[in-house]
Amino acid sequence: RLLTQVLDRGAAGTDVESVFRAARAAQALGRPRDANTLYRAADGATADPAVDAAWGLLFLEKYNKPEALRSLQDAIKAEPEWAPAHASLGRVLVDENPPAAAASARRALEIDRQLADAHLLLAELDLNNAKWDDARAKIQGVLEINPSHLEARSWLAAIGYVRDDPATFDAEVKRVLAVNPAYGDVYRIAADLSARNYRFEEAVALTRKAIALDPGNTRAYGDLGMHLMRTGDEAEARKALERSFNADPFDQVTYNLLALLDTLDKFVVEKSGDLIFKFHPDEAPVMREYAIPLAHDAVKALSAKYQIAPKGPILIEVFPNHDDFAVRTLGLPGMMGALGACFGRVVTMDSPKARHPGTFSWQATLWHELAHVITLQLSNQRVPRWLTEGISVYEEGKARQEWGREMEVPFALALQRKETLKLKDLNAGFTRPETIALAYYQASLLVDHIVTTHGQDALRRLLAAYGEGLEGEAALAKGLGSSTEKLQASFDTAIQTRFAGLLAALRA
């Protein structure tokens, strides 16, 4: 009621502050069209950077990053010391360039040490790299300033959930709901962090709880649609996405996913045992003859090797248009470096026509993603990224030697320059554009080293240890009887031996 009064009075007013307040009220009420109109009116009447920064956040909420970037750059140009604009700029950059996002957040904190959004952005970046204690410390810093900061408490709850600490999760949820009994985002944020850690079915259940608390939360419906697509339930995903779109037609991810589902409706469905393939009708007559037998070979070989019968059905969708693959995977076009993705029982990937001939092997990609099915399921979706990616790249080369990645020389050069990644930093290497290719290859070398020194059974035990909820040193101790320090030392020795000849040739 209060927000509606602010909106009505401000929209009818003439002074800039009232119009700006009305725009923020409209945004909080989930009325993006009204908010956009009012921000435009306020922006035209003043050069206040607060208007541009808030307007940029509206665009970012709707995944319109180009307009968000423009508004935030305008705000910083008008006032270089406007901290909220720097923090929001970090939000725009977080997916494509995490280091640049962190730099923007740190710049904001140089100006205003108490800016909660900057602290929380840095905490989220830590969470993406499984730096739980660092993230918790940043969140606690926000709560020292404002103990009732609902988003900060929700992130603490999310950490408790993902780290299998139900007491912390329940306690933080209780604190949040004591302040606002309808704050569904406490569950939605936990679902978001669960999805970032491959636990998509749990993300679905948590988002449903968010909607039960706050049925008007259109973002939660959009998130639910995304999570359901990653579990393979496309029919239910469409219902959730349509509910979100009907309430908010400006969310680009929701719009993209609905358009993608319309495209998939025209695909040819091929069922073979526990495998369900979806091919573009122009490609189905050829692709079915090659992809289906190869997928069966991969599942059979990997299931025997890791001693697991994967839960099906396994849905495999193959796209001749790369942007369709990107939207199916993340909701937005782009992802130029990616060829495939796996969510446990759903695989999405480029078809041969999605790339220029000779630039990638779709067969290696399919094998790689099906290896993820095995490692994700064997670890109960709890495998760290370095291990699941390392195993998938390792298994590519084991399946067919010609699928091995041509990274020997770049890795040797990095070794020569002492720029290889420490094992404790290997996960973070996957989030930095300049190190991601190195991280994939080094992770595969580490997996090869584990198998060579400890055996295939030990690799399986390590995955199972993560599945039991163990982390870090505890998982390495149970799976390998080792520690990060010992594994680092033996890996360094093995790498120097393996690459000695190439390093000598490079020096010459």
Coordinates of C-alpha atoms in Angstrom, one line a residue:
R1 CA 0.0 0.0 0.0
L2 CA 2.8 2.4 0.9
L3 CA 4.7 1.8 -2.4
T4 CA 1.5 2.4 -4.3
Q5 CA 0.9 5.7 -2.6
V6 CA 4.5 6.8 -3.4
L7 CA 4.0 5.8 -7.0
D8 CA 0.7 7.6 -7.4
R9 CA 1.8 10.8 -5.7
G10 CA 5.2 10.9 -7.4
A11 CA 3.9 10.2 -10.9
A12 CA 1.5 13.1 -10.5
G13 CA 4.1 15.4 -9.2
T14 CA 6.5 17.7 -11.0
D15 CA 9.7 17.8 -8.9
V16 CA 12.4 15.4 -9.9
E17 CA 12.8 13.7 -6.5
S18 CA 9.2 12.7 -6.4
V19 CA 9.3 11.3 -9.9
F20 CA 12.5 9.4 -9.0
R21 CA 10.9 8.0 -5.9
A22 CA 7.9 7.0 -8.0
A23 CA 10.1 5.1 -10.4
R24 CA 11.8 3.2 -7.6
A25 CA 8.4 2.4 -6.1
A26 CA 7.2 1.1 -9.5
Q27 CA 10.3 -1.1 -9.8
A28 CA 9.7 -2.5 -6.3
L29 CA 6.1 -3.2 -7.2
G30 CA 7.1 -5.2 -10.3
R31 CA 5.8 -2.7 -12.8
P32 CA 8.8 -2.3 -15.1
R33 CA 7.0 -0.3 -17.9
D34 CA 5.9 2.4 -15.4
A35 CA 9.3 2.4 -13.8
N36 CA 11.1 2.8 -17.2
T37 CA 8.8 5.7 -18.1
L38 CA 9.4 7.5 -14.8
Y39 CA 13.1 6.9 -14.8
R40 CA 13.2 8.4 -18.3
A41 CA 11.3 11.5 -17.1
A42 CA 13.5 11.9 -14.1
D43 CA 16.7 11.5 -16.2
G44 CA 15.5 14.1 -18.6
A45 CA 15.1 16.6 -15.9
T46 CA 18.3 16.1 -14.0
A47 CA 21.9 14.9 -14.3
D48 CA 21.7 13.1 -10.9
P49 CA 23.8 9.9 -11.2
A50 CA 21.5 8.1 -8.8
V51 CA 18.8 8.2 -11.5
D52 CA 21.1 6.6 -14.1
A53 CA 22.3 4.0 -11.6
A54 CA 18.8 3.0 -10.6
W55 CA 17.7 2.9 -14.2
G56 CA 20.6 0.7 -15.0
L57 CA 19.6 -1.8 -12.3
L58 CA 16.1 -1.9 -13.8
F59 CA 17.6 -2.9 -17.2
L60 CA 19.9 -5.5 -15.4
E61 CA 16.9 -7.0 -13.6
K62 CA 15.4 -7.7 -17.1
Y63 CA 18.7 -9.0 -18.5
N64 CA 19.1 -6.1 -20.9
K65 CA 22.8 -5.7 -20.2
P66 CA 23.6 -3.3 -23.1
E67 CA 21.1 -0.7 -21.8
A68 CA 22.2 -1.4 -18.2
L69 CA 25.8 -0.8 -19.2
R70 CA 24.9 2.5 -20.9
S71 CA 23.0 3.9 -18.0
L72 CA 25.7 3.0 -15.5
Q73 CA 28.5 4.4 -17.6
D74 CA 26.4 7.6 -17.9
A75 CA 26.2 7.7 -14.1
I76 CA 29.9 7.2 -13.6
K77 CA 30.7 9.8 -16.2
A78 CA 28.4 12.3 -14.5
E79 CA 29.9 11.5 -11.0
P80 CA 33.0 9.2 -10.9
E81 CA 32.6 8.9 -7.2
W82 CA 29.1 7.5 -7.2
A83 CA 29.7 4.2 -5.5
P84 CA 26.3 2.5 -6.3
A85 CA 27.0 2.8 -10.0
H86 CA 30.4 1.1 -9.7
A87 CA 28.8 -1.8 -7.7
S88 CA 26.0 -2.1 -10.2
L89 CA 28.5 -2.1 -13.1
G90 CA 30.1 -5.1 -11.4
R91 CA 26.7 -6.9 -11.5
V92 CA 26.6 -6.3 -15.3
L93 CA 30.1 -7.7 -15.8
V94 CA 29.9 -10.6 -13.3
D95 CA 29.1 -13.4 -15.9
E96 CA 31.4 -12.4 -18.7
N97 CA 34.3 -11.1 -16.7
P98 CA 34.4 -11.9 -13.0
P99 CA 37.8 -10.2 -12.3
A100 CA 36.5 -6.9 -13.8
A101 CA 33.3 -7.3 -11.8
A102 CA 35.4 -7.7 -8.6
A103 CA 37.4 -4.6 -9.5
S104 CA 34.2 -2.6 -9.9
A105 CA 33.0 -3.8 -6.5
R106 CA 36.3 -2.9 -4.9
R107 CA 36.2 0.5 -6.5
A108 CA 32.7 1.1 -5.0
L109 CA 34.0 0.1 -1.5
E110 CA 36.9 2.5 -1.8
I111 CA 34.3 5.2 -2.0
D112 CA 31.8 3.8 0.4
R113 CA 33.0 1.0 2.8
Q114 CA 29.4 0.4 3.9
L115 CA 27.8 -0.2 0.5
A116 CA 26.1 -3.6 1.0
D117 CA 25.6 -4.5 -2.6
A118 CA 29.4 -4.3 -3.3
H119 CA 30.2 -6.6 -0.3
L120 CA 27.5 -9.0 -1.5
L121 CA 28.8 -9.1 -5.1
L122 CA 32.3 -9.9 -3.8
A123 CA 30.7 -12.6 -1.6
E124 CA 28.9 -14.1 -4.6
L125 CA 32.2 -14.2 -6.5
D126 CA 33.7 -16.1 -3.6
L127 CA 30.8 -18.5 -3.6
N128 CA 31.3 -19.2 -7.3
N129 CA 34.8 -20.4 -6.4
A130 CA 33.7 -22.4 -3.3
K131 CA 35.5 -19.9 -1.0
W132 CA 32.8 -20.4 1.7
D133 CA 34.6 -18.7 4.6
D134 CA 35.7 -15.7 2.6
A135 CA 32.1 -15.2 1.4
R136 CA 30.7 -15.6 4.9
A137 CA 33.0 -13.0 6.3
K138 CA 31.9 -10.5 3.6
I139 CA 28.2 -11.2 4.4
Q140 CA 28.8 -10.8 8.1
G141 CA 30.3 -7.4 7.4
V142 CA 27.0 -6.3 5.8
L143 CA 25.1 -7.7 8.8
E144 CA 27.3 -5.7 11.2
I145 CA 26.0 -2.6 9.5
N146 CA 22.4 -3.8 9.2
P147 CA 21.5 -7.0 11.1
S148 CA 18.1 -7.0 9.2
H149 CA 19.6 -7.0 5.7
L150 CA 17.3 -9.7 4.2
E151 CA 19.4 -10.5 1.2
A152 CA 22.6 -10.9 3.3
R153 CA 20.8 -13.2 5.7
S154 CA 19.4 -15.1 2.7
W155 CA 22.9 -15.7 1.4
L156 CA 23.9 -17.1 4.8
A157 CA 21.0 -19.4 4.6
A158 CA 21.9 -20.5 1.1
I159 CA 25.5 -21.3 2.3
G160 CA 24.1 -23.4 5.1
Y161 CA 21.8 -25.3 2.7
V162 CA 24.5 -26.0 0.0
R163 CA 27.0 -27.1 2.7
D164 CA 24.5 -29.5 4.2
D165 CA 24.1 -27.5 7.4
P166 CA 20.3 -27.6 7.9
A167 CA 20.6 -25.9 11.4
T168 CA 22.1 -22.8 9.9
F169 CA 19.7 -22.8 7.0
D170 CA 16.7 -23.1 9.2
A171 CA 17.9 -20.5 11.7
E172 CA 18.6 -17.9 9.0
V173 CA 15.3 -18.5 7.2
K174 CA 13.6 -18.0 10.6
R175 CA 15.4 -14.7 11.1
V176 CA 14.4 -13.5 7.6
L177 CA 10.8 -14.5 7.9
A178 CA 10.5 -12.8 11.3
V179 CA 11.2 -9.5 9.5
N180 CA 9.2 -10.2 6.4
P181 CA 7.0 -13.3 6.5
A182 CA 6.5 -13.1 2.7
Y183 CA 10.1 -12.8 1.7
G184 CA 10.2 -15.7 -0.8
D185 CA 13.7 -14.7 -2.0
V186 CA 15.2 -16.4 1.1
Y187 CA 14.3 -19.7 -0.7
R188 CA 14.9 -18.4 -4.2
I189 CA 18.5 -17.3 -3.3
A190 CA 19.2 -20.8 -1.8
A191 CA 17.8 -22.3 -5.0
D192 CA 20.1 -20.1 -7.1
L193 CA 23.2 -21.1 -5.1
S194 CA 22.1 -24.8 -5.3
A195 CA 21.8 -24.5 -9.1
R196 CA 25.3 -22.9 -9.3
N197 CA 26.5 -26.1 -7.6
Y198 CA 24.7 -28.5 -10.1
R199 CA 21.9 -29.3 -7.6
F200 CA 19.0 -28.5 -10.0
E201 CA 16.3 -30.8 -8.6
E202 CA 16.8 -29.3 -5.1
A203 CA 16.7 -25.8 -6.8
V204 CA 13.3 -26.7 -8.2
A205 CA 12.0 -27.7 -4.7
L206 CA 13.4 -24.5 -3.1
T207 CA 12.0 -22.2 -5.7
R208 CA 8.5 -23.8 -5.3
K209 CA 8.8 -22.8 -1.6
A210 CA 9.7 -19.3 -2.6
I211 CA 6.6 -19.1 -4.8
A212 CA 4.4 -20.5 -2.0
L213 CA 5.5 -17.6 0.3
D214 CA 5.3 -15.0 -2.4
P215 CA 3.0 -15.9 -5.3
G216 CA 3.6 -12.6 -7.0
N217 CA 7.3 -13.1 -7.3
T218 CA 7.7 -13.2 -11.1
R219 CA 11.5 -13.7 -10.9
A220 CA 10.9 -16.8 -8.9
Y221 CA 8.6 -18.2 -11.6
G222 CA 11.3 -17.4 -14.2
D223 CA 13.9 -19.1 -12.1
L224 CA 11.7 -22.1 -11.6
G225 CA 11.3 -22.4 -15.4
M226 CA 15.1 -22.4 -15.9
H227 CA 15.6 -25.0 -13.1
L228 CA 12.9 -27.2 -14.6
M229 CA 14.5 -27.0 -18.0
R230 CA 17.7 -28.2 -16.5
T231 CA 16.0 -31.2 -14.9
G232 CA 14.4 -32.0 -18.3
D233 CA 10.8 -31.2 -17.4
E234 CA 10.1 -28.9 -20.3
A235 CA 6.3 -29.1 -20.1
E236 CA 6.3 -27.8 -16.5
A237 CA 9.0 -25.3 -17.4
R238 CA 6.8 -23.7 -20.0
K239 CA 4.0 -23.3 -17.5
A240 CA 6.3 -21.5 -15.0
L241 CA 7.8 -19.3 -17.7
E242 CA 4.5 -18.4 -19.2
R243 CA 3.3 -17.4 -15.7
S244 CA 6.4 -15.2 -15.3
F245 CA 6.1 -13.7 -18.8
N246 CA 2.4 -12.9 -18.4
A247 CA 3.2 -10.8 -15.3
D248 CA 6.5 -9.4 -16.7
P249 CA 7.0 -9.4 -20.5
F250 CA 10.2 -7.4 -20.2
D251 CA 12.4 -10.2 -18.8
Q252 CA 14.7 -11.2 -21.7
V253 CA 15.7 -14.6 -20.3
T254 CA 12.0 -15.7 -19.8
Y255 CA 11.2 -14.5 -23.4
N256 CA 14.2 -16.3 -24.8
L257 CA 13.4 -19.5 -23.1
L258 CA 9.8 -19.5 -24.2
A259 CA 11.0 -18.8 -27.8
L260 CA 13.5 -21.7 -27.5
L261 CA 10.8 -24.1 -26.3
D262 CA 8.8 -23.1 -29.4
T263 CA 11.8 -24.0 -31.5
L264 CA 12.2 -27.4 -29.7
D265 CA 8.6 -28.2 -30.4
K266 CA 9.6 -28.5 -34.0
F267 CA 12.6 -30.8 -33.3
V268 CA 12.5 -34.5 -34.1
V269 CA 12.4 -36.7 -31.0
E270 CA 14.4 -40.0 -31.1
K271 CA 14.0 -42.4 -28.1
S272 CA 16.5 -45.2 -27.7
G273 CA 16.5 -47.0 -24.4
D274 CA 17.2 -44.5 -21.6
L275 CA 18.4 -41.9 -24.1
I276 CA 16.1 -39.2 -25.6
F277 CA 17.5 -37.2 -28.4
K278 CA 16.1 -34.0 -29.9
F279 CA 17.5 -33.1 -33.4
H280 CA 16.6 -30.3 -35.8
P281 CA 14.5 -31.8 -38.5
D282 CA 17.1 -31.0 -41.2
E283 CA 19.8 -32.9 -39.3
A284 CA 17.9 -35.8 -37.8
P285 CA 18.2 -38.2 -40.7
V286 CA 22.0 -38.0 -40.5
M287 CA 22.7 -37.3 -36.9
R288 CA 20.5 -40.1 -35.6
E289 CA 22.8 -42.6 -37.4
Y290 CA 26.0 -41.4 -35.7
A291 CA 25.0 -39.7 -32.4
I292 CA 22.7 -42.4 -31.0
P293 CA 25.2 -45.3 -31.3
L294 CA 28.1 -43.1 -30.0
A295 CA 26.0 -42.0 -27.0
H296 CA 25.2 -45.6 -26.1
D297 CA 28.9 -46.5 -26.4
A298 CA 29.8 -43.7 -24.1
V299 CA 27.2 -44.5 -21.5
K300 CA 28.1 -48.2 -21.6
A301 CA 31.9 -47.6 -21.3
L302 CA 31.8 -44.9 -18.7
S303 CA 29.1 -46.7 -16.6
A304 CA 31.3 -49.8 -16.4
K305 CA 34.5 -47.8 -15.7
Y306 CA 32.9 -45.8 -12.8
Q307 CA 30.6 -48.6 -11.6
I308 CA 27.4 -46.7 -11.8
A309 CA 24.1 -47.2 -13.6
P310 CA 23.1 -43.6 -14.3
K311 CA 19.6 -42.5 -13.6
G312 CA 17.6 -41.8 -16.7
P313 CA 16.1 -40.8 -18.9
I314 CA 19.0 -38.7 -20.3
L315 CA 17.8 -35.9 -22.5
I316 CA 20.3 -34.9 -25.3
E317 CA 19.4 -31.8 -27.4
V318 CA 21.6 -30.9 -30.4
F319 CA 21.4 -27.4 -31.9
P320 CA 22.5 -26.3 -35.4
N321 CA 22.2 -22.7 -34.2
H322 CA 24.8 -21.9 -31.5
D323 CA 22.7 -19.1 -29.9
D324 CA 19.8 -21.6 -29.5
F325 CA 22.2 -23.9 -27.5
A326 CA 23.3 -20.8 -25.5
V327 CA 19.8 -19.8 -24.6
R328 CA 18.9 -23.5 -23.8
T329 CA 21.8 -23.5 -21.4
L330 CA 21.9 -20.0 -19.8
G331 CA 18.9 -18.1 -21.2
L332 CA 20.9 -15.7 -23.2
P333 CA 22.8 -15.8 -26.5
G334 CA 26.6 -15.8 -26.6
M335 CA 28.7 -18.4 -24.7
M336 CA 31.1 -18.4 -27.7
G337 CA 33.7 -20.6 -26.0
A338 CA 31.2 -23.3 -25.0
L339 CA 30.4 -26.3 -27.1
G340 CA 28.2 -28.3 -24.7
A341 CA 26.7 -28.4 -21.2
C342 CA 25.4 -31.0 -18.8
F343 CA 23.0 -30.7 -15.9
G344 CA 23.0 -34.3 -14.6
R345 CA 20.3 -35.8 -16.8
V346 CA 20.2 -33.2 -19.5
V347 CA 22.8 -32.5 -22.1
T348 CA 22.8 -29.6 -24.6
M349 CA 25.3 -29.1 -27.3
D350 CA 26.2 -27.6 -30.7
S351 CA 25.7 -29.8 -33.8
P352 CA 28.3 -29.9 -36.6
K353 CA 26.5 -27.1 -38.4
A354 CA 26.7 -24.7 -35.4
R355 CA 30.4 -24.1 -36.1
H356 CA 32.7 -23.7 -39.1
P357 CA 33.8 -27.1 -40.4
G358 CA 36.9 -28.4 -38.8
T359 CA 36.8 -26.1 -35.7
F360 CA 35.6 -28.7 -33.2
S361 CA 34.6 -32.4 -32.8
W362 CA 30.9 -32.8 -31.9
Q363 CA 31.7 -36.5 -31.1
A364 CA 34.3 -35.5 -28.5
T365 CA 31.8 -33.0 -27.1
L366 CA 29.1 -35.6 -26.7
W367 CA 31.4 -38.0 -25.0
H368 CA 32.7 -35.2 -22.7
E369 CA 29.1 -34.2 -21.7
L370 CA 28.1 -37.8 -21.0
A371 CA 31.1 -38.2 -18.8
H372 CA 29.6 -35.3 -16.8
V373 CA 26.4 -37.3 -16.4
I374 CA 28.5 -40.0 -14.7
T375 CA 30.5 -37.8 -12.4
L376 CA 27.6 -35.6 -11.4
Q377 CA 25.3 -38.5 -10.6
L378 CA 28.1 -40.5 -8.8
S379 CA 28.8 -37.5 -6.6
N380 CA 25.2 -36.6 -5.9
Q381 CA 25.7 -33.4 -7.9
R382 CA 28.4 -32.3 -5.4
V383 CA 31.6 -32.7 -7.5
P384 CA 33.8 -29.6 -7.7
R385 CA 34.2 -28.1 -11.1
W386 CA 37.9 -28.9 -11.5
L387 CA 37.2 -32.6 -11.0
T388 CA 34.2 -33.0 -13.2
E389 CA 35.8 -31.0 -16.0
G390 CA 39.1 -32.7 -15.6
I391 CA 37.5 -36.2 -15.8
S392 CA 35.5 -35.2 -18.9
V393 CA 38.6 -33.9 -20.8
Y394 CA 40.6 -36.9 -19.6
E395 CA 37.9 -39.3 -20.8
E396 CA 37.8 -37.6 -24.2
G397 CA 41.5 -38.5 -24.8
K398 CA 41.0 -42.1 -23.4
A399 CA 38.1 -42.7 -25.7
R400 CA 39.9 -41.7 -28.9
Q401 CA 43.5 -40.3 -29.0
E402 CA 42.6 -37.9 -31.8
W403 CA 40.1 -36.2 -29.5
G404 CA 42.9 -35.1 -27.1
R405 CA 43.1 -31.3 -26.7
E406 CA 46.1 -29.5 -28.4
M407 CA 47.3 -27.8 -25.3
E408 CA 50.7 -29.3 -24.7
V409 CA 52.7 -26.3 -25.9
P410 CA 50.5 -23.6 -24.3
F411 CA 50.7 -25.5 -21.0
A412 CA 54.4 -26.0 -21.3
L413 CA 54.8 -22.3 -21.9
A414 CA 52.7 -21.5 -18.8
L415 CA 54.9 -24.0 -16.9
Q416 CA 58.0 -22.3 -18.1
R417 CA 56.7 -18.9 -17.0
K418 CA 55.5 -20.3 -13.7
E419 CA 51.9 -19.4 -14.6
T420 CA 50.2 -22.8 -14.1
L421 CA 47.5 -22.9 -11.5
K422 CA 48.0 -24.1 -7.9
L423 CA 45.5 -26.9 -7.1
K424 CA 43.8 -24.7 -4.4
D425 CA 43.2 -22.1 -7.2
L426 CA 42.1 -24.6 -9.9
N427 CA 38.4 -24.0 -9.5
A428 CA 38.8 -20.3 -9.8
G429 CA 40.7 -20.8 -13.0
F430 CA 37.4 -21.7 -14.7
T431 CA 35.9 -18.3 -13.9
R432 CA 38.6 -16.2 -15.4
P433 CA 38.6 -15.7 -19.2
E434 CA 42.4 -15.7 -19.4
T435 CA 42.9 -19.0 -17.6
I436 CA 39.9 -21.1 -18.5
A437 CA 41.6 -23.0 -21.3
L438 CA 44.6 -23.7 -19.1
A439 CA 42.2 -24.8 -16.3
Y440 CA 40.5 -27.4 -18.4
Y441 CA 43.8 -28.9 -19.6
Q442 CA 45.5 -28.8 -16.2
A443 CA 42.5 -30.4 -14.6
S444 CA 42.7 -33.3 -17.1
L445 CA 46.5 -33.7 -16.3
L446 CA 45.6 -33.8 -12.6
V447 CA 43.0 -36.5 -13.2
D448 CA 45.5 -38.5 -15.2
H449 CA 48.0 -38.1 -12.4
I450 CA 45.5 -39.3 -9.8
V451 CA 44.7 -42.4 -11.9
T452 CA 48.4 -43.1 -12.5
T453 CA 49.4 -42.8 -8.9
H454 CA 46.3 -43.9 -7.0
G455 CA 44.3 -46.0 -9.5
Q456 CA 40.9 -45.8 -11.2
D457 CA 39.2 -47.1 -8.1
A458 CA 40.6 -44.2 -6.1
L459 CA 39.2 -41.7 -8.6
R460 CA 35.8 -43.3 -8.1
R461 CA 36.1 -43.2 -4.3
L462 CA 36.9 -39.5 -4.5
L463 CA 33.7 -38.8 -6.5
A464 CA 31.8 -40.9 -4.0
A465 CA 33.3 -39.0 -1.1
Y466 CA 32.0 -35.8 -2.5
G467 CA 28.6 -37.5 -2.8
E468 CA 28.7 -38.2 0.9
G469 CA 28.9 -34.5 1.5
L470 CA 32.7 -34.3 2.2
E471 CA 34.7 -31.4 0.9
G472 CA 38.3 -30.3 0.3
E473 CA 40.8 -32.1 2.5
A474 CA 38.2 -34.5 3.9
A475 CA 37.2 -35.7 0.5
L476 CA 40.9 -36.1 -0.7
A477 CA 41.7 -38.0 2.5
K478 CA 38.9 -40.5 2.1
G479 CA 39.1 -40.8 -1.7
L480 CA 42.9 -40.8 -2.2
G481 CA 44.4 -41.0 1.2
S482 CA 46.1 -37.7 0.4
S483 CA 45.9 -34.0 1.0
T484 CA 46.1 -30.9 -1.2
E485 CA 49.7 -30.3 -0.1
K486 CA 50.8 -33.9 -0.9
L487 CA 48.9 -34.0 -4.2
Q488 CA 50.4 -30.7 -5.2
A489 CA 53.9 -31.9 -4.6
S490 CA 53.5 -35.2 -6.4
F491 CA 51.7 -33.5 -9.3
D492 CA 54.5 -30.9 -9.7
T493 CA 57.1 -33.7 -9.8
A494 CA 55.1 -35.7 -12.4
I495 CA 54.5 -32.6 -14.6
Q496 CA 58.2 -31.6 -14.6
T497 CA 59.1 -35.2 -15.7
R498 CA 56.3 -35.4 -18.3
F499 CA 57.1 -32.1 -19.9
A500 CA 60.9 -32.1 -19.5
G501 CA 61.6 -32.8 -23.1
L502 CA 59.2 -30.2 -24.4
L503 CA 60.5 -27.6 -21.9
A504 CA 64.1 -28.3 -23.1
A505 CA 63.0 -27.9 -26.7
L506 CA 61.3 -24.6 -25.9
R507 CA 64.4 -23.3 -24.2
A508 CA 66.5 -24.3 -27.2

